[in-house]
PDB file of C-alpha atoms in Angstrom:
ATOM      1  CA  GLU A  19     113.241  87.182 122.060  1.00 77.00           C
ATOM      2  CA  LEU A  20     110.940  85.898 119.301  1.00 77.00           C
ATOM      3  CA  ALA A  21     113.975  85.538 117.029  1.00 77.00           C
ATOM      4  CA  GLY A  22     115.625  83.319 119.638  1.00 81.00           C
ATOM      5  CA  MET A  23     118.264  85.814 120.834  1.00 83.00           C
ATOM      6  CA  ASP A  24     119.425  85.561 124.442  1.00 83.00           C
ATOM      7  CA  LYS A  25     119.519  88.546 126.802  1.00 85.00           C
ATOM      8  CA  ALA A  26     123.211  89.243 126.227  1.00 87.00           C
ATOM      9  CA  ALA A  27     122.749  89.335 122.457  1.00 85.00           C
ATOM     10  CA  ILE A  28     119.699  91.571 122.848  1.00 80.00           C
ATOM     11  CA  ARG A  29     121.645  94.042 124.986  1.00 85.00           C
ATOM     12  CA  GLU A  30     124.461  94.013 122.444  1.00 85.00           C
ATOM     13  CA  ARG A  31     121.962  94.893 119.693  1.00 83.00           C
ATOM     14  CA  VAL A  32     119.764  97.334 121.648  1.00 84.00           C
ATOM     15  CA  ASN A  33     122.248  99.457 123.612  1.00 87.00           C
ATOM     16  CA  PRO A  34     124.075 100.911 120.558  1.00 86.00           C
ATOM     17  CA  LEU A  35     120.694 101.744 119.003  1.00 86.00           C
ATOM     18  CA  LEU A  36     119.542 103.543 122.148  1.00 86.00           C
ATOM     19  CA  GLU A  37     122.759 105.534 122.022  1.00 87.00           C
ATOM     20  CA  LEU A  38     122.228 106.311 118.332  1.00 84.00           C
ATOM     21  CA  VAL A  39     118.752 107.744 118.956  1.00 86.00           C
ATOM     22  CA  GLY A  40     119.857 109.575 122.112  1.00 86.00           C
ATOM     23  CA  LEU A  41     117.845 107.559 124.628  1.00 83.00           C
ATOM     24  CA  SER A  42     120.491 105.627 126.590  1.00 85.00           C
ATOM     25  CA  ALA A  43     119.603 107.479 129.783  1.00 84.00           C
ATOM     26  CA  LEU A  44     115.924 106.493 129.416  1.00 84.00           C
ATOM     27  CA  ALA A  45     116.441 102.766 128.779  1.00 82.00           C
ATOM     28  CA  ASP A  46     114.498 101.679 131.883  1.00 83.00           C
ATOM     29  CA  ARG A  47     111.436 103.894 131.355  1.00 86.00           C
ATOM     30  CA  TYR A  48     108.008 102.708 130.224  1.00 84.00           C
ATOM     31  CA  PRO A  49     106.254 104.243 127.175  1.00 82.00           C
ATOM     32  CA  ALA A  50     103.916 106.351 129.349  1.00 85.00           C
ATOM     33  CA  GLN A  51     106.981 107.981 130.923  1.00 87.00           C
ATOM     34  CA  ILE A  52     108.463 109.437 127.726  1.00 85.00           C
ATOM     35  CA  SER A  53     107.407 112.218 125.349  1.00 85.00           C
ATOM     36  CA  GLY A  54     105.972 111.948 121.851  1.00 82.00           C
ATOM     37  CA  GLY A  55     109.288 112.796 120.249  1.00 83.00           C
ATOM     38  CA  GLN A  56     111.060 110.199 122.379  1.00 86.00           C
ATOM     39  CA  LYS A  57     108.469 107.603 121.345  1.00 86.00           C
ATOM     40  CA  GLN A  58     109.272 108.371 117.713  1.00 84.00           C
ATOM     41  CA  ARG A  59     112.947 107.773 118.492  1.00 86.00           C
ATOM     42  CA  VAL A  60     112.055 104.447 120.102  1.00 86.00           C
ATOM     43  CA  GLY A  61     110.123 103.548 116.951  1.00 85.00           C
ATOM     44  CA  ILE A  62     113.161 104.325 114.796  1.00 85.00           C
ATOM     45  CA  ALA A  63     115.444 102.267 117.066  1.00 86.00           C
ATOM     46  CA  ARG A  64     112.956  99.367 117.007  1.00 85.00           C
ATOM     47  CA  ALA A  65     112.844  99.451 113.213  1.00 85.00           C
ATOM     48  CA  LEU A  66     116.644  99.453 113.033  1.00 86.00           C
ATOM     49  CA  ALA A  67     116.964  96.504 115.416  1.00 84.00           C
ATOM     50  CA  SER A  68     116.278  94.023 112.615  1.00 83.00           C
ATOM     51  CA  ARG A  69     119.094  95.581 110.538  1.00 85.00           C
ATOM     52  CA  PRO A  70     116.974  96.424 107.487  1.00 86.00           C
ATOM     53  CA  LYS A  71     118.249  97.681 104.128  1.00 88.00           C
ATOM     54  CA  VAL A  72     115.456 100.259 103.882  1.00 90.00           C
ATOM     55  CA  LEU A  73     113.783 102.288 106.657  1.00 89.00           C
ATOM     56  CA  LEU A  74     110.150 103.225 105.914  1.00 89.00           C
ATOM     57  CA  SER A  75     108.986 106.330 107.784  1.00 86.00           C
ATOM     58  CA  ASP A  76     105.231 106.923 107.456  1.00 87.00           C
ATOM     59  CA  GLU A  77     104.244 110.445 108.600  1.00 84.00           C
ATOM     60  CA  ALA A  78     106.845 110.293 111.388  1.00 77.00           C
ATOM     61  CA  THR A  79     106.622 114.035 112.117  1.00 78.00           C
ATOM     62  CA  SER A  80     102.937 114.802 111.480  1.00 76.00           C
ATOM     63  CA  ALA A  81     101.924 115.122 115.154  1.00 70.00           C
ATOM     64  CA  LEU A  82     105.096 116.746 116.477  1.00 74.00           C
ATOM     65  CA  ASP A  83     105.938 120.351 117.319  1.00 78.00           C
ATOM     66  CA  PRO A  84     108.466 122.160 115.055  1.00 81.00           C
ATOM     67  CA  GLU A  85     111.458 121.710 117.390  1.00 80.00           C
ATOM     68  CA  THR A  86     110.818 117.983 117.847  1.00 80.00           C
ATOM     69  CA  THR A  87     110.249 117.616 114.091  1.00 83.00           C
ATOM     70  CA  ARG A  88     113.680 119.104 113.405  1.00 83.00           C
ATOM     71  CA  SER A  89     115.317 116.742 115.892  1.00 83.00           C
ATOM     72  CA  ILE A  90     113.647 113.677 114.308  1.00 84.00           C
ATOM     73  CA  LEU A  91     114.683 114.797 110.813  1.00 86.00           C
ATOM     74  CA  ASP A  92     118.243 115.325 112.040  1.00 85.00           C
ATOM     75  CA  LEU A  93     118.160 111.784 113.435  1.00 84.00           C
ATOM     76  CA  LEU A  94     116.928 110.357 110.112  1.00 86.00           C
ATOM     77  CA  ARG A  95     119.744 112.158 108.302  1.00 87.00           C
ATOM     78  CA  GLN A  96     122.197 110.720 110.836  1.00 85.00           C
ATOM     79  CA  VAL A  97     120.811 107.201 110.294  1.00 85.00           C
ATOM     80  CA  ASN A  98     121.120 107.630 106.530  1.00 87.00           C
ATOM     81  CA  ARG A  99     124.685 108.942 106.790  1.00 86.00           C
ATOM     82  CA  GLU A 100     126.162 106.697 109.493  1.00 84.00           C
ATOM     83  CA  LEU A 101     124.424 103.415 108.636  1.00 85.00           C
ATOM     84  CA  GLY A 102     124.309 103.915 104.863  1.00 86.00           C
ATOM     85  CA  LEU A 103     120.597 103.118 105.058  1.00 88.00           C
ATOM     86  CA  THR A 104     118.016 104.232 102.498  1.00 91.00           C
ATOM     87  CA  VAL A 105     115.182 106.117 104.224  1.00 91.00           C
ATOM     88  CA  VAL A 106     111.781 106.294 102.501  1.00 92.00           C
ATOM     89  CA  LEU A 107     109.632 109.118 103.908  1.00 90.00           C
ATOM     90  CA  ILE A 108     105.877 109.246 103.395  1.00 91.00           C
ATOM     91  CA  THR A 109     104.583 112.740 104.171  1.00 88.00           C
ATOM     92  CA  HIS A 110     102.286 115.538 103.062  1.00 85.00           C
ATOM     93  CA  GLN A 111     104.653 118.117 104.599  1.00 84.00           C
ATOM     94  CA  MET A 112     106.801 119.486 101.796  1.00 84.00           C
ATOM     95  CA  GLN A 113     108.917 121.348 104.350  1.00 83.00           C
ATOM     96  CA  VAL A 114     110.014 117.921 105.625  1.00 85.00           C
ATOM     97  CA  ILE A 115     110.947 116.846 102.082  1.00 87.00           C
ATOM     98  CA  LYS A 116     112.901 120.070 101.595  1.00 84.00           C
ATOM     99  CA  GLN A 117     114.877 119.535 104.784  1.00 82.00           C
ATOM    100  CA  VAL A 118     115.841 115.888 104.515  1.00 85.00           C
ATOM    101  CA  ALA A 119     115.222 114.237 101.131  1.00 89.00           C
ATOM    102  CA  ASP A 120     117.482 113.784  98.104  1.00 89.00           C
ATOM    103  CA  ARG A 121     114.741 112.599  95.718  1.00 92.00           C
ATOM    104  CA  VAL A 122     110.964 112.923  95.753  1.00 93.00           C
ATOM    105  CA  ALA A 123     108.086 111.041  94.128  1.00 94.00           C
ATOM    106  CA  VAL A 124     104.629 112.630  94.001  1.00 94.00           C
ATOM    107  CA  ILE A 125     101.753 110.148  94.261  1.00 93.00           C
ATOM    108  CA  GLU A 126      98.204 110.907  93.130  1.00 93.00           C
ATOM    109  CA  ALA A 127      95.369 108.347  93.167  1.00 91.00           C
ATOM    110  CA  GLY A 128      97.854 105.553  93.824  1.00 92.00           C
ATOM    111  CA  ARG A 129     100.143 106.399  90.888  1.00 94.00           C
ATOM    112  CA  ILE A 130     103.516 108.168  90.768  1.00 95.00           C
ATOM    113  CA  VAL A 131     102.846 111.203  88.574  1.00 95.00           C
ATOM    114  CA  GLU A 132     106.182 112.989  88.990  1.00 94.00           C
ATOM    115  CA  GLN A 133     109.599 112.187  90.413  1.00 94.00           C
ATOM    116  CA  GLY A 134     113.181 113.404  90.438  1.00 93.00           C
ATOM    117  CA  ARG A 135     115.732 115.293  92.500  1.00 90.00           C
ATOM    118  CA  VAL A 136     114.025 117.455  95.113  1.00 88.00           C
ATOM    119  CA  LEU A 137     115.617 120.619  93.750  1.00 83.00           C
ATOM    120  CA  GLU A 138     114.421 119.916  90.202  1.00 83.00           C
ATOM    121  CA  VAL A 139     110.870 119.002  91.213  1.00 86.00           C
ATOM    122  CA  PHE A 140     110.511 122.007  93.519  1.00 82.00           C
ATOM    123  CA  THR A 141     111.759 124.533  90.960  1.00 76.00           C
ATOM    124  CA  ARG A 142     110.203 122.948  87.842  1.00 79.00           C
ATOM    125  CA  PRO A 143     106.978 121.199  88.905  1.00 84.00           C
ATOM    126  CA  GLN A 144     105.105 119.688  85.960  1.00 87.00           C
ATOM    127  CA  GLN A 145     101.875 118.343  87.463  1.00 89.00           C
ATOM    128  CA  PRO A 146      99.055 120.378  89.076  1.00 89.00           C
ATOM    129  CA  ILE A 147      99.186 118.227  92.220  1.00 90.00           C
ATOM    130  CA  THR A 148     102.920 118.902  92.549  1.00 89.00           C
ATOM    131  CA  LYS A 149     102.406 122.637  92.146  1.00 86.00           C
ATOM    132  CA  SER A 150      99.739 122.641  94.846  1.00 85.00           C
ATOM    133  CA  LEU A 151     101.925 120.659  97.254  1.00 85.00           C
ATOM    134  CA  ILE A 152     104.996 122.866  96.910  1.00 82.00           C
ATOM    135  CA  ASP A 153     102.932 126.042  97.183  1.00 78.00           C
ATOM    136  CA  GLU A 154     103.855 126.215 100.872  1.00 73.00           C
ATOM    137  CA  ILE A 155     107.556 126.285  99.924  1.00 73.00           C
ATOM    138  CA  LEU A 156     107.451 128.339  96.725  1.00 71.00           C
ATOM    139  CA  PRO A 157     104.038 130.013  96.389  1.00 69.00           C
ATOM    140  CA  GLN A 158     102.672 129.618  92.864  1.00 67.00           C
ATOM    141  CA  GLU A 159      99.903 132.218  93.080  1.00 72.00           C
ATOM    142  CA  LEU A 160     100.868 135.875  93.171  1.00 74.00           C
ATOM    143  CA  PRO A 161      99.147 138.148  95.731  1.00 75.00           C
ATOM    144  CA  ALA A 162      96.321 140.341  94.429  1.00 78.00           C
ATOM    145  CA  SER A 163      98.320 143.427  95.401  1.00 80.00           C
ATOM    146  CA  VAL A 164     101.128 142.375  93.050  1.00 79.00           C
ATOM    147  CA  LEU A 165      98.711 141.803  90.157  1.00 80.00           C
ATOM    148  CA  GLY A 166      97.165 145.210  90.818  1.00 81.00           C
ATOM    149  CA  HIS A 167     100.597 146.821  90.625  1.00 78.00           C
ATOM    150  CA  VAL A 168     101.267 145.043  87.322  1.00 83.00           C
ATOM    151  CA  ARG A 169      98.105 146.548  85.839  1.00 83.00           C
ATOM    152  CA  LYS A 170      99.274 149.971  86.982  1.00 82.00           C
ATOM    153  CA  LEU A 171     102.698 149.487  85.366  1.00 82.00           C
ATOM    154  CA  ALA A 172     101.074 148.293  82.141  1.00 81.00           C
ATOM    155  CA  SER A 173      98.897 151.400  81.970  1.00 81.00           C
ATOM    156  CA  GLN A 174     102.004 153.590  82.176  1.00 79.00           C
ATOM    157  CA  LEU A 175     103.880 152.054  79.231  1.00 78.00           C
ATOM    158  CA  GLY A 176     105.024 154.498  76.582  1.00 76.00           C
ATOM    159  CA  ALA A 177     104.523 154.216  72.826  1.00 77.00           C
ATOM    160  CA  GLY A 178     106.365 151.303  71.201  1.00 77.00           C
ATOM    161  CA  ARG A 179     106.933 149.534  74.527  1.00 83.00           C
ATOM    162  CA  THR A 180     105.344 146.359  75.843  1.00 85.00           C
ATOM    163  CA  GLY A 181     105.366 144.641  79.204  1.00 87.00           C
ATOM    164  CA  ARG A 182     105.336 141.039  80.420  1.00 87.00           C
ATOM    165  CA  LEU A 183     104.876 139.581  83.881  1.00 88.00           C
ATOM    166  CA  LEU A 184     107.425 136.783  84.244  1.00 88.00           C
ATOM    167  CA  ARG A 185     107.988 134.144  86.900  1.00 87.00           C
ATOM    168  CA  LEU A 186     111.667 133.224  87.074  1.00 86.00           C
ATOM    169  CA  SER A 187     112.721 129.967  88.746  1.00 82.00           C
ATOM    170  CA  TYR A 188     116.402 129.290  89.276  1.00 79.00           C
ATOM    171  CA  ALA A 189     118.702 127.006  91.192  1.00 75.00           C
ATOM    172  CA  GLY A 190     122.365 126.275  91.766  1.00 70.00           C
ATOM    173  CA  ASP A 191     124.997 128.467  90.145  1.00 70.00           C
ATOM    174  CA  SER A 192     122.483 130.647  88.292  1.00 67.00           C
ATOM    175  CA  ALA A 193     121.317 132.001  91.667  1.00 67.00           C
ATOM    176  CA  TYR A 194     124.651 133.788  92.133  1.00 72.00           C
ATOM    177  CA  GLN A 195     124.986 135.337  88.683  1.00 76.00           C
ATOM    178  CA  PRO A 196     124.090 139.028  87.995  1.00 81.00           C
ATOM    179  CA  ILE A 197     121.685 137.953  85.265  1.00 82.00           C
ATOM    180  CA  LEU A 198     119.054 140.669  85.738  1.00 83.00           C
ATOM    181  CA  SER A 199     121.578 143.506  85.687  1.00 85.00           C
ATOM    182  CA  GLN A 200     123.039 142.028  82.488  1.00 84.00           C
ATOM    183  CA  LEU A 201     119.598 142.054  80.892  1.00 84.00           C
ATOM    184  CA  ILE A 202     119.060 145.701  81.763  1.00 87.00           C
ATOM    185  CA  ARG A 203     122.430 146.705  80.277  1.00 88.00           C
ATOM    186  CA  GLU A 204     122.507 144.486  77.191  1.00 88.00           C
ATOM    187  CA  PHE A 205     118.860 144.494  76.128  1.00 89.00           C
ATOM    188  CA  GLY A 206     117.739 147.901  77.379  1.00 88.00           C
ATOM    189  CA  VAL A 207     114.741 146.513  79.262  1.00 88.00           C
ATOM    190  CA  ASP A 208     113.353 147.683  82.583  1.00 87.00           C
ATOM    191  CA  MET A 209     112.882 145.155  85.381  1.00 86.00           C
ATOM    192  CA  SER A 210     110.628 145.621  88.398  1.00 85.00           C
ATOM    193  CA  ILE A 211     111.015 142.880  91.029  1.00 86.00           C
ATOM    194  CA  LEU A 212     107.539 142.407  92.496  1.00 85.00           C
ATOM    195  CA  HIS A 213     107.639 139.226  94.543  1.00 82.00           C
ATOM    196  CA  GLY A 214     110.112 136.505  95.401  1.00 82.00           C
ATOM    197  CA  GLN A 215     111.620 133.954  97.730  1.00 79.00           C
ATOM    198  CA  VAL A 216     115.057 132.389  98.112  1.00 79.00           C
ATOM    199  CA  ASP A 217     115.761 129.200 100.070  1.00 78.00           C
ATOM    200  CA  GLU A 218     118.076 126.178 100.166  1.00 79.00           C
ATOM    201  CA  ILE A 219     117.725 122.440  99.572  1.00 76.00           C
ATOM    202  CA  GLN A 220     120.630 120.186 100.511  1.00 70.00           C
ATOM    203  CA  ASP A 221     122.943 123.249 100.609  1.00 73.00           C
ATOM    204  CA  GLU A 222     121.897 124.261  97.086  1.00 78.00           C
ATOM    205  CA  THR A 223     120.204 127.622  96.555  1.00 80.00           C
ATOM    206  CA  PHE A 224     116.872 127.815  94.775  1.00 79.00           C
ATOM    207  CA  GLY A 225     114.301 130.528  94.397  1.00 78.00           C
ATOM    208  CA  SER A 226     111.509 132.182  92.490  1.00 81.00           C
ATOM    209  CA  LEU A 227     111.056 135.784  91.380  1.00 84.00           C
ATOM    210  CA  ALA A 228     108.094 137.554  89.834  1.00 87.00           C
ATOM    211  CA  VAL A 229     109.313 140.444  87.676  1.00 88.00           C
ATOM    212  CA  TYR A 230     107.616 142.882  85.341  1.00 87.00           C
ATOM    213  CA  ALA A 231     109.809 143.348  82.288  1.00 88.00           C
ATOM    214  CA  SER A 232     109.112 146.191  79.857  1.00 88.00           C
ATOM    215  CA  GLY A 233     110.747 147.441  76.679  1.00 86.00           C
ATOM    216  CA  GLU A 234     110.629 147.063  72.918  1.00 88.00           C
ATOM    217  CA  ALA A 235     108.960 143.774  71.968  1.00 87.00           C
ATOM    218  CA  GLU A 236     111.965 142.399  70.067  1.00 89.00           C
ATOM    219  CA  ARG A 237     114.418 143.283  72.823  1.00 89.00           C
ATOM    220  CA  LEU A 238     112.093 141.814  75.434  1.00 88.00           C
ATOM    221  CA  SER A 239     111.920 138.513  73.539  1.00 90.00           C
ATOM    222  CA  GLY A 240     115.714 138.492  73.331  1.00 91.00           C
ATOM    223  CA  ALA A 241     115.970 139.064  77.080  1.00 90.00           C
ATOM    224  CA  VAL A 242     113.660 136.109  77.784  1.00 90.00           C
ATOM    225  CA  ALA A 243     115.700 133.880  75.467  1.00 91.00           C
ATOM    226  CA  HIS A 244     118.878 134.978  77.267  1.00 89.00           C
ATOM    227  CA  LEU A 245     117.371 134.072  80.651  1.00 88.00           C
ATOM    228  CA  ARG A 246     116.538 130.580  79.437  1.00 88.00           C
ATOM    229  CA  ALA A 247     120.013 130.173  77.967  1.00 88.00           C
ATOM    230  CA  CYS A 248     121.406 130.977  81.430  1.00 84.00           C
ATOM    231  CA  GLY A 249     119.452 128.090  82.964  1.00 83.00           C
ATOM    232  CA  VAL A 250     116.579 130.163  84.363  1.00 85.00           C
ATOM    233  CA  GLU A 251     113.087 128.712  83.998  1.00 85.00           C
ATOM    234  CA  VAL A 252     110.837 131.453  82.578  1.00 87.00           C
ATOM    235  CA  GLU A 253     107.025 131.356  82.727  1.00 85.00           C
ATOM    236  CA  GLU A 254     104.874 134.199  81.434  1.00 85.00           C
ATOM    237  CA  VAL A 255     101.981 134.949  83.779  1.00 82.00           C
ATOM    238  CA  ALA A 256      98.734 136.190  82.269  1.00 77.00           C
ATOM    239  CA  VAL A 257      97.079 139.113  84.072  1.00 73.00           C
ATOM    240  CA  ALA A 258      93.332 139.472  83.626  1.00 64.00           C
ATOM    241  CA  GLY A 259      91.805 142.912  83.282  1.00 57.00           C
TER     242      GLY A 259
END
């Protein structure tokens, strides 16, 4: 109305948007008569009514239950796909980023400190703030029980053998390769898998494994170099005591 559109033009603009967000049957209801998730859908439809080039979503799922959150994220993906619209999400929930985003920028004290494809940032975080944020997706700290087991394994090493606690991060094709079994055969090292997680981002597999590798020092260094050559990110974890 403020833009000078008549009622017929408004209906022509509004009705398809109500259908897009799944609220056609609730068109005549007042805000107090709809749920929180439905209000979020109304907000998305209202934002789309002006036909923007970019949709800014500021903490759109922060107060919603998990099922409603999934439905709103599915709607944002649909908006992105069907309307060809760029969606900018502002959120502290890294699970939301994992589910819906293609790229991520990490902001600290008003400055972008890290950015890139979600898969790359999640598997190879560079900044402390990034590591703390993605801890809920890929935990960075190993449980005390795992570290205790590492100390036990280290105390059992034979003469001429050394051990290293390694965190392996991998993504894409490297997730499907029998890399660890190749290491055991070709380098004669022992591998104990102590902790790990595998997940998906945008239909691409990513994961993290904590392994204790033991063997002759030279062979162990060769095995680590081979892992890196295969596209696996390798970080040696220091164990106190």
